[in-house]
XYZ file of C-alpha atoms in Angstrom:
577
model
C 14.236 -9.450 0.805
C 11.784 -9.678 3.020
C 8.938 -6.661 3.251
C 8.606 -5.072 6.590
C 5.292 -5.145 7.457
C 5.145 -2.021 8.926
C 2.090 0.152 7.277
C 0.846 2.818 9.761
C -2.509 2.369 8.843
C -3.165 -1.016 9.886
C -5.915 -1.285 12.891
C -3.444 -3.701 14.436
C -0.310 -0.278 13.955
C -2.617 1.631 15.067
C -4.752 0.101 18.381
C -1.244 -0.504 19.495
C -0.512 2.437 19.993
C -3.418 3.704 21.401
C -2.861 1.850 24.034
C 0.883 3.093 24.254
C -0.480 6.083 24.520
C -2.791 5.580 27.366
C -0.315 3.568 29.254
C 3.194 6.456 29.448
C 1.016 9.191 27.412
C 0.735 10.566 24.914
C 3.961 13.451 24.810
C 5.699 9.563 25.192
C 5.304 8.054 22.017
C 6.670 8.994 18.669
C 5.524 8.534 15.384
C 6.387 10.177 13.130
C 9.863 9.234 11.202
C 11.291 13.409 12.027
C 10.063 12.267 15.922
C 11.715 9.135 15.854
C 14.617 9.556 13.724
C 17.957 10.091 16.504
C 15.757 6.902 18.457
C 15.746 4.631 14.786
C 19.862 6.296 13.797
C 22.833 4.133 15.672
C 25.891 6.309 17.159
C 27.425 5.160 14.789
C 26.291 2.276 12.869
C 22.398 1.162 11.951
C 18.505 2.872 11.095
C 15.747 1.425 9.596
C 11.474 1.823 10.767
C 9.468 2.252 14.173
C 5.999 1.496 14.620
C 6.999 4.402 17.437
C 9.085 4.898 20.273
C 7.607 4.299 23.603
C 9.836 6.589 26.822
C 7.785 4.849 29.757
C 8.491 7.377 32.853
C 8.369 4.208 35.431
C 9.142 0.874 35.054
C 5.766 -0.664 36.011
C 5.025 1.805 32.467
C 7.404 -0.586 31.473
C 6.140 -3.252 32.308
C 3.158 -2.853 30.696
C 4.215 -1.506 27.440
C 6.050 -5.150 27.528
C 2.945 -6.627 27.462
C 0.843 -4.494 25.505
C 4.501 -5.831 22.730
C 3.784 -9.305 23.606
C 0.675 -9.477 23.367
C 0.018 -7.574 20.012
C 3.015 -9.856 18.514
C 5.515 -7.035 17.712
C 9.592 -6.671 18.234
C 10.793 -4.990 21.380
C 14.250 -3.896 20.406
C 15.444 -2.474 24.541
C 17.338 1.334 24.164
C 18.832 3.280 26.870
C 21.939 6.666 25.694
C 22.223 4.540 21.666
C 26.253 5.268 22.125
C 26.619 2.112 20.587
C 28.832 1.690 17.640
C 27.678 -1.606 16.845
C 23.879 -0.785 15.725
C 22.532 -3.007 18.583
C 20.023 -0.896 20.013
C 17.909 0.804 16.864
C 16.953 -1.326 14.005
C 18.898 -3.087 11.442
C 16.731 -1.794 7.774
C 13.767 -2.929 6.722
C 13.928 -6.781 6.505
C 11.440 -7.130 9.425
C 8.116 -9.226 9.237
C 6.937 -7.606 12.140
C 6.284 -3.700 12.948
C 9.174 -2.832 16.044
C 8.448 -0.683 18.954
C 11.691 0.984 20.177
C 10.868 1.363 24.570
C 13.549 3.768 24.970
C 13.908 3.823 28.638
C 16.012 7.726 29.728
C 13.723 9.072 31.764
C 14.056 6.323 34.740
C 18.215 7.967 35.727
C 17.245 6.476 40.086
C 19.773 4.931 41.460
C 19.859 3.291 44.711
C 23.029 3.166 46.744
C 23.429 0.140 49.383
C 25.637 -1.272 51.500
C 26.168 2.285 52.675
C 27.278 2.552 49.024
C 29.497 -0.602 48.657
C 26.715 -2.081 45.736
C 23.580 -0.034 44.092
C 20.970 -1.409 41.829
C 20.685 1.262 38.908
C 17.267 1.431 36.422
C 17.606 1.313 32.838
C 17.778 5.108 31.921
C 20.558 5.976 34.699
C 24.546 6.556 33.113
C 27.611 5.930 34.302
C 27.984 9.448 34.190
C 25.614 9.983 37.313
C 26.825 6.919 38.928
C 29.837 8.080 39.172
C 28.950 12.094 40.410
C 26.902 9.931 43.049
C 29.256 8.033 44.534
C 32.614 10.241 43.876
C 31.086 12.087 47.910
C 31.574 9.391 49.658
C 34.856 7.905 47.626
C 33.205 5.321 45.748
C 33.457 4.610 42.086
C 31.212 2.589 39.463
C 33.082 -0.236 37.508
C 33.682 2.203 34.526
C 34.632 6.639 35.086
C 35.292 7.335 31.953
C 35.703 6.851 28.200
C 32.302 6.235 26.406
C 31.102 8.474 29.631
C 31.705 11.316 27.930
C 28.358 10.763 25.599
C 26.221 9.611 28.736
C 26.465 5.936 28.279
C 24.068 3.915 30.073
C 24.739 1.578 33.221
C 22.430 -1.540 31.185
C 24.365 0.018 27.580
C 27.332 -1.287 30.262
C 26.083 -4.549 31.500
C 23.544 -5.632 28.467
C 26.825 -5.265 26.127
C 29.387 -7.037 28.536
C 31.736 -3.143 27.877
C 34.966 -3.654 28.561
C 36.458 -0.121 29.618
C 39.579 0.844 31.114
C 40.270 0.042 34.515
C 42.784 -3.563 34.197
C 41.209 -4.664 37.667
C 38.117 -4.583 36.934
C 36.737 -6.420 33.592
C 33.527 -6.314 31.911
C 31.236 -4.899 33.302
C 29.143 -7.568 34.462
C 26.982 -9.231 37.614
C 24.575 -12.531 38.929
C 21.804 -9.505 40.177
C 19.526 -8.170 38.424
C 15.421 -8.239 37.418
C 14.142 -8.903 33.459
C 11.065 -9.368 31.482
C 11.504 -12.189 29.388
C 9.026 -14.269 27.195
C 9.005 -18.118 27.705
C 8.134 -20.155 24.422
C 5.110 -19.845 25.082
C 5.065 -16.137 24.594
C 3.451 -15.550 28.178
C 5.729 -12.373 29.155
C 7.100 -12.898 33.033
C 9.031 -10.529 35.896
C 11.813 -12.734 36.806
C 13.636 -11.198 40.286
C 17.316 -12.339 40.131
C 18.853 -9.690 42.195
C 18.890 -11.048 45.529
C 16.265 -8.800 46.933
C 13.137 -10.128 48.493
C 10.214 -8.002 46.754
C 7.599 -10.435 47.123
C 5.541 -12.408 44.407
C 3.038 -9.809 41.797
C 5.052 -7.941 39.634
C 3.578 -4.233 39.887
C 4.156 -3.960 43.220
C 8.017 -5.470 42.411
C 8.568 -3.301 40.677
C 6.890 -0.139 41.998
C 9.495 -1.393 45.596
C 12.658 -0.768 43.266
C 11.956 2.016 42.222
C 10.942 3.701 45.233
C 14.276 1.564 46.626
C 12.562 -0.385 50.144
C 15.224 -2.177 50.166
C 14.490 -3.578 54.362
C 18.757 -4.760 55.138
C 16.498 -7.936 56.551
C 15.617 -7.848 52.598
C 18.579 -8.096 51.240
C 21.011 -11.261 50.462
C 24.778 -10.561 49.948
C 25.137 -14.323 48.733
C 23.871 -13.629 46.034
C 26.239 -13.077 43.175
C 28.921 -11.496 42.104
C 28.847 -7.955 41.012
C 31.700 -7.499 38.845
C 33.547 -10.187 37.558
C 36.360 -10.861 40.280
C 38.684 -12.810 38.860
C 40.150 -10.626 36.320
C 42.823 -9.065 38.164
C 44.414 -12.778 38.040
C 43.027 -13.661 34.249
C 44.782 -10.607 32.726
C 48.287 -11.635 34.385
C 48.218 -14.393 32.889
C 50.646 -13.637 29.455
C 51.766 -16.751 28.631
C 48.433 -17.673 27.162
C 47.044 -18.149 24.474
C 44.069 -16.133 24.643
C 42.277 -13.288 24.426
C 41.218 -11.439 27.810
C 38.433 -10.470 27.060
C 35.820 -11.112 24.550
C 32.341 -11.032 23.637
C 32.226 -14.243 23.301
C 33.113 -15.666 26.479
C 30.622 -17.674 28.055
C 31.678 -17.418 31.880
C 30.956 -13.900 31.326
C 27.425 -14.733 29.888
C 25.103 -14.637 32.025
C 21.134 -13.913 32.145
C 21.132 -9.158 31.875
C 25.303 -9.668 31.610
C 25.479 -9.635 28.680
C 22.048 -9.828 26.684
C 22.098 -7.618 23.881
C 18.821 -6.750 24.711
C 17.063 -10.600 24.267
C 15.334 -9.030 27.902
C 14.134 -6.501 28.643
C 15.720 -5.114 32.534
C 14.163 -3.493 34.258
C 17.411 -3.229 37.621
C 20.797 -4.702 37.829
C 23.201 -5.051 40.691
C 26.220 -4.292 40.989
C 29.709 -4.013 43.116
C 31.102 0.021 43.581
C 34.326 -0.103 44.405
C 36.676 2.187 46.382
C 38.342 5.691 44.628
C 42.299 5.215 44.275
C 43.155 8.951 46.120
C 46.245 10.569 44.626
C 46.948 8.744 40.716
C 50.517 8.723 39.323
C 49.790 8.793 35.354
C 53.578 7.580 33.351
C 53.949 8.894 29.817
C 55.700 6.178 27.934
C 57.224 6.861 24.721
C 58.658 4.047 21.495
C 59.771 3.293 18.175
C 59.645 -0.322 18.720
C 56.344 -2.047 19.506
C 58.200 -5.121 20.447
C 60.004 -2.710 23.912
C 55.920 -2.119 24.982
C 55.409 -5.497 24.695
C 57.853 -5.880 27.557
C 56.320 -2.996 29.190
C 53.078 -5.204 29.545
C 54.366 -8.732 29.734
C 56.628 -7.385 32.769
C 53.637 -5.074 34.472
C 50.807 -7.837 34.503
C 53.351 -10.702 35.643
C 55.778 -8.879 37.483
C 54.272 -5.943 39.682
C 52.850 -6.007 42.979
C 49.826 -4.159 42.017
C 48.035 -3.988 39.067
C 48.220 -0.218 37.656
C 44.871 0.252 36.400
C 44.371 1.029 33.701
C 47.771 1.444 30.448
C 46.039 2.627 27.274
C 47.648 2.572 24.407
C 47.743 5.349 21.340
C 49.071 5.329 18.060
C 50.456 8.680 16.311
C 48.293 8.898 13.792
C 45.115 8.684 16.581
C 47.176 11.848 18.457
C 47.138 13.625 15.138
C 43.754 13.228 14.341
C 42.587 13.859 17.692
C 44.111 16.656 18.177
C 42.333 18.285 15.630
C 39.299 16.519 14.679
C 38.461 15.588 19.095
C 39.838 18.976 19.787
C 36.191 20.628 20.941
C 35.283 17.285 22.479
C 38.337 17.841 24.605
C 38.024 21.179 25.199
C 34.115 21.405 26.069
C 34.328 18.487 29.016
C 37.252 20.827 30.247
C 34.745 23.288 30.475
C 31.643 21.466 31.588
C 32.739 18.174 32.190
C 30.035 15.892 31.552
C 27.177 15.853 33.070
C 25.967 17.773 29.914
C 27.098 15.504 27.591
C 24.535 14.317 26.814
C 21.773 17.547 26.327
C 24.325 19.337 24.371
C 24.352 15.905 22.137
C 20.378 15.534 22.054
C 20.670 20.082 21.249
C 23.665 18.222 17.563
C 20.686 16.524 16.950
C 17.923 18.308 16.973
C 20.270 21.171 14.884
C 21.269 18.612 12.112
C 17.370 17.139 12.047
C 16.087 21.042 10.808
C 19.277 21.590 8.987
C 18.295 18.228 6.987
C 15.587 20.255 5.744
C 17.812 22.712 3.269
C 19.042 21.618 1.026
C 21.334 24.117 0.492
C 23.376 23.115 3.050
C 25.662 20.171 3.221
C 25.552 17.305 5.141
C 26.704 17.168 8.947
C 26.610 20.697 9.684
C 26.453 21.109 12.725
C 30.047 18.814 12.673
C 31.813 21.586 10.195
C 30.306 24.536 12.116
C 32.591 22.702 15.163
C 35.593 22.096 13.295
C 35.826 25.320 12.000
C 35.151 26.938 16.006
C 37.898 24.246 16.867
C 40.152 26.545 15.175
C 40.316 29.337 17.318
C 40.525 26.676 20.455
C 43.870 27.790 22.372
C 46.119 25.219 22.381
C 45.131 22.339 24.329
C 47.675 19.014 24.629
C 50.283 19.722 27.433
C 54.008 20.566 25.864
C 55.676 17.276 26.439
C 52.858 14.991 24.932
C 53.533 17.374 22.076
C 57.068 16.825 22.506
C 56.818 12.841 22.778
C 54.438 12.725 19.782
C 57.098 13.960 17.069
C 59.647 11.708 18.370
C 57.333 8.574 18.980
C 55.648 6.421 17.426
C 53.939 4.348 19.653
C 52.171 6.603 23.350
C 51.345 4.425 26.630
C 49.517 6.439 29.589
C 50.149 4.121 32.596
C 47.955 5.032 36.020
C 49.070 3.737 38.821
C 47.916 4.165 42.535
C 50.213 6.188 44.642
C 50.904 2.842 46.462
C 51.806 1.394 43.452
C 53.602 4.582 41.751
C 57.441 4.030 43.145
C 56.998 0.598 41.699
C 55.938 1.825 38.180
C 58.873 4.383 38.440
C 61.407 1.919 39.740
C 61.192 -0.053 36.501
C 60.647 2.564 34.155
C 63.876 4.141 35.152
C 65.283 0.940 34.622
C 63.889 -0.936 30.757
C 64.701 2.517 28.819
C 68.156 2.860 30.886
C 68.673 -0.354 28.318
C 65.472 -0.274 25.726
C 64.717 2.187 22.781
C 62.547 5.055 24.159
C 61.697 7.673 27.431
C 58.738 8.137 29.625
C 57.742 10.730 32.013
C 55.943 11.161 35.521
C 52.886 13.334 34.303
C 51.550 16.498 36.748
C 48.182 15.834 37.735
C 46.736 18.632 34.795
C 48.962 16.529 32.646
C 47.666 12.928 33.555
C 44.337 14.311 32.899
C 44.727 15.984 29.786
C 46.684 12.738 28.473
C 43.093 9.853 29.263
C 41.408 12.800 27.592
C 42.953 13.402 24.862
C 43.211 9.409 24.229
C 39.465 8.837 24.211
C 38.820 11.986 22.515
C 40.167 9.461 19.550
C 36.885 7.196 20.097
C 34.963 10.173 18.150
C 37.411 12.101 15.945
C 37.059 9.054 12.780
C 33.354 10.127 12.391
C 34.461 14.073 12.517
C 36.359 13.257 10.324
C 34.014 11.268 7.864
C 31.426 14.048 8.706
C 33.718 17.320 7.728
C 35.047 14.972 4.298
C 32.279 12.859 2.865
C 33.681 14.476 -0.634
C 36.904 12.133 -0.087
C 35.814 9.404 2.696
C 33.321 6.247 2.303
C 32.320 5.657 5.595
C 34.169 4.189 8.959
C 35.620 0.189 9.369
C 35.725 0.301 13.053
C 36.788 -2.988 14.382
C 36.599 -3.441 18.278
C 40.179 -6.187 18.869
C 40.765 -8.283 21.237
C 44.917 -10.265 21.051
C 46.286 -13.255 22.465
C 47.338 -12.676 25.245
C 50.532 -13.928 24.352
C 51.101 -11.771 21.544
C 53.739 -10.222 21.071
C 53.339 -9.202 16.901
C 50.727 -7.440 18.473
C 50.718 -3.836 16.169
C 48.786 -4.515 12.981
C 50.618 -4.655 9.628
C 47.601 -3.921 6.169
C 48.622 -5.855 2.486
C 49.394 -3.503 0.647
C 46.547 -3.089 -1.336
C 44.161 -2.861 1.627
C 46.371 -0.002 2.640
C 46.099 1.158 -0.738
C 41.773 1.718 0.001
C 42.396 3.635 3.172
C 43.045 7.274 4.504
C 43.986 7.214 8.428
C 44.144 4.452 10.432
C 43.258 5.029 14.083
C 44.749 2.272 15.896
C 44.022 3.162 19.912
C 42.637 0.978 22.732
C 43.413 -0.646 26.548
C 46.695 -2.274 25.997
C 47.461 -4.122 29.048
C 44.192 -6.117 28.088
C 45.402 -6.288 24.679
C 41.687 -5.296 23.417
C 42.868 -2.941 19.938
C 40.006 -0.492 18.754
C 41.049 0.004 15.602
C 39.623 2.569 13.246
C 40.060 3.437 9.552
C 38.733 5.759 7.153
C 37.995 4.512 3.953
C 38.175 6.013 0.525
C 35.766 6.709 -1.437
C 34.990 5.106 -2.936
C 35.460 1.662 -2.052
C 32.976 -0.734 -0.708
C 33.804 -0.253 3.187
C 31.667 -3.932 3.800
C 33.748 -5.926 1.198
C 37.205 -4.756 2.472
C 35.774 -5.746 5.889
C 35.092 -8.917 5.194
C 39.174 -8.935 3.744
C 40.417 -7.714 7.179
C 37.976 -10.040 9.036
C 40.680 -13.086 7.870
C 43.255 -11.227 8.322
C 42.509 -11.337 12.729
C 41.492 -14.812 12.846
C 44.168 -16.201 11.568
C 45.571 -13.821 14.333
C 43.808 -15.404 16.932
C 42.262 -12.843 18.192
C 38.710 -12.520 18.728
C 36.157 -9.499 17.400
C 34.880 -8.555 18.786
C 36.575 -7.009 22.432
C 33.325 -4.958 24.043
C 31.003 -3.250 21.807
C 29.187 -6.281 21.195
C 28.148 -7.727 17.613
C 25.305 -5.692 17.070
C 23.920 -5.705 13.082
C 27.747 -5.450 12.320
C 29.897 -8.795 13.343
C 28.836 -12.454 13.348
C 27.775 -14.653 16.636
C 29.450 -17.256 17.441
C 26.723 -20.583 17.327
C 27.663 -20.314 21.297
C 26.503 -17.273 21.979
C 23.137 -17.600 18.623
C 22.502 -20.353 21.005
C 23.060 -18.567 24.934
C 19.840 -15.918 23.120
C 17.473 -18.353 21.880
C 18.154 -19.725 25.354
C 17.094 -15.990 26.611
C 14.917 -15.129 24.470
C 13.083 -18.562 22.426
C 10.379 -16.553 20.492
C 12.905 -13.611 18.568
C 10.476 -11.017 19.692
C 13.628 -8.948 22.176
C 16.043 -6.969 19.709
C 15.998 -10.368 16.928
C 19.200 -10.296 14.312
C 22.266 -9.288 17.150
C 24.944 -10.819 15.189
C 23.502 -11.156 12.562
C 20.634 -13.858 13.709
C 17.170 -14.465 11.860
C 14.931 -10.999 12.334
C 12.066 -14.073 11.965
C 9.428 -15.008 14.888
C 11.073 -18.475 16.877
C 13.595 -18.332 14.918
C 13.042 -19.209 11.727
C 16.102 -19.641 9.370
C 15.660 -15.997 6.330
C 15.027 -17.335 3.641
C 17.058 -17.153 0.934
C 14.556 -16.412 -2.650
């Protein structure tokens, strides 16, 4: 095991911290363990040590911070909202050969509209929720409009990790156009402008112009590249293809900032926006037969004139867990929206840090308090949804445009006249609640674990892309694996055949060993993983993806260890001794 070179008393470390404070100000450099913990610990997974957490307030400051870090020979972990699920934006243990500096970018939240809002240029701290609210008044939407945006996820996080999202027509977050810092093979930091906007040659002048939004029309190249995966709508319709629709190891969707997994220092990305759908219609579908739901998926994708907006799956067990353990999240979002959620999460983390100082208080004290309080909230789910929960094991929420509603209505009437199951057309309020309940399921397993620490070991969370032609899509586990699990939560982006599978593991069982027994079962089914959360430190990246990371970061100084690669400088193989 490597010893981490992390001695705060070292002259080099002290000198670097002093330089970083000179760049961004003393208040924006954190070194104490208690202060840095929220940035060193992942939302669901991962934790390690760091020399410092630095919070630049401008692109020029971020550039100077990166210059100082590269000159000092430390590791840089670029971090935005830190809402990832695989530990990809935090240190992973203490087995590094150099000090780590976390560059936390959430002070830089600027978004510029260009082309009358047809595209946007986003800076490092811009969030999906912020972008959604900015575009709404002009009748447009970003790539993703719900889901992880509910907990303050950043635009950069989606692009860097190829996050897929729920919207069927748009595919994974992707762009050809980015402004980024890259360390060359000789160890020199260089600024690369592939935004498709002429900004000059001097790095700091370029960064100031981007910050200011100084983009004369003549400087913008409208043929510079794609601002989203414009082929995905055709690709997902190929229901007989023997490969998944989207997954993180798909090299066709790895380009510079897109899918970089933190191996570059991103400064700006340029993305397409989309015309907002007016008066969409939601159909709620229930069945006890997996083949019935698969027939629905195949017909919709292969035969509908217009692709649906979204098609989200929820298993009955996930419905039940989310109803109880996601209730406060659901109610809070309904009451105050998503805008204030990041601040609420920050308050929750601060509360937990204080509570952890008192040994007589249980772990995850805030979760226990919130769960107790949620008992007194009124029933939050519509009666028709709860009735379907009682009648059906498998649930599909199908959102279609107003123009596509009649086609969907006619098909569902015809299909369920002769097949097991049923459907109803939601009121606007029911439709909103159905999708919000589906996304509350994503955090429900974490809450369950946190309030049942006496019976649960931890969570195994898999993010799986099934083959487009896979009719046997619902997982059946061997008994020896089932016996180690308390509850399974299955939910996902069904039309894309992307499934999120959370397993709450019984106390005393080895979660990592259990996961290693599960992954070969997915391999035999031709599934790929991860589907949209990126490799982080949980998944081993295949050789071609590791080669891509090496090309982006030849010195292995940005976010080393991603995809379970070596953490050592210059990609030197890990010692087995």
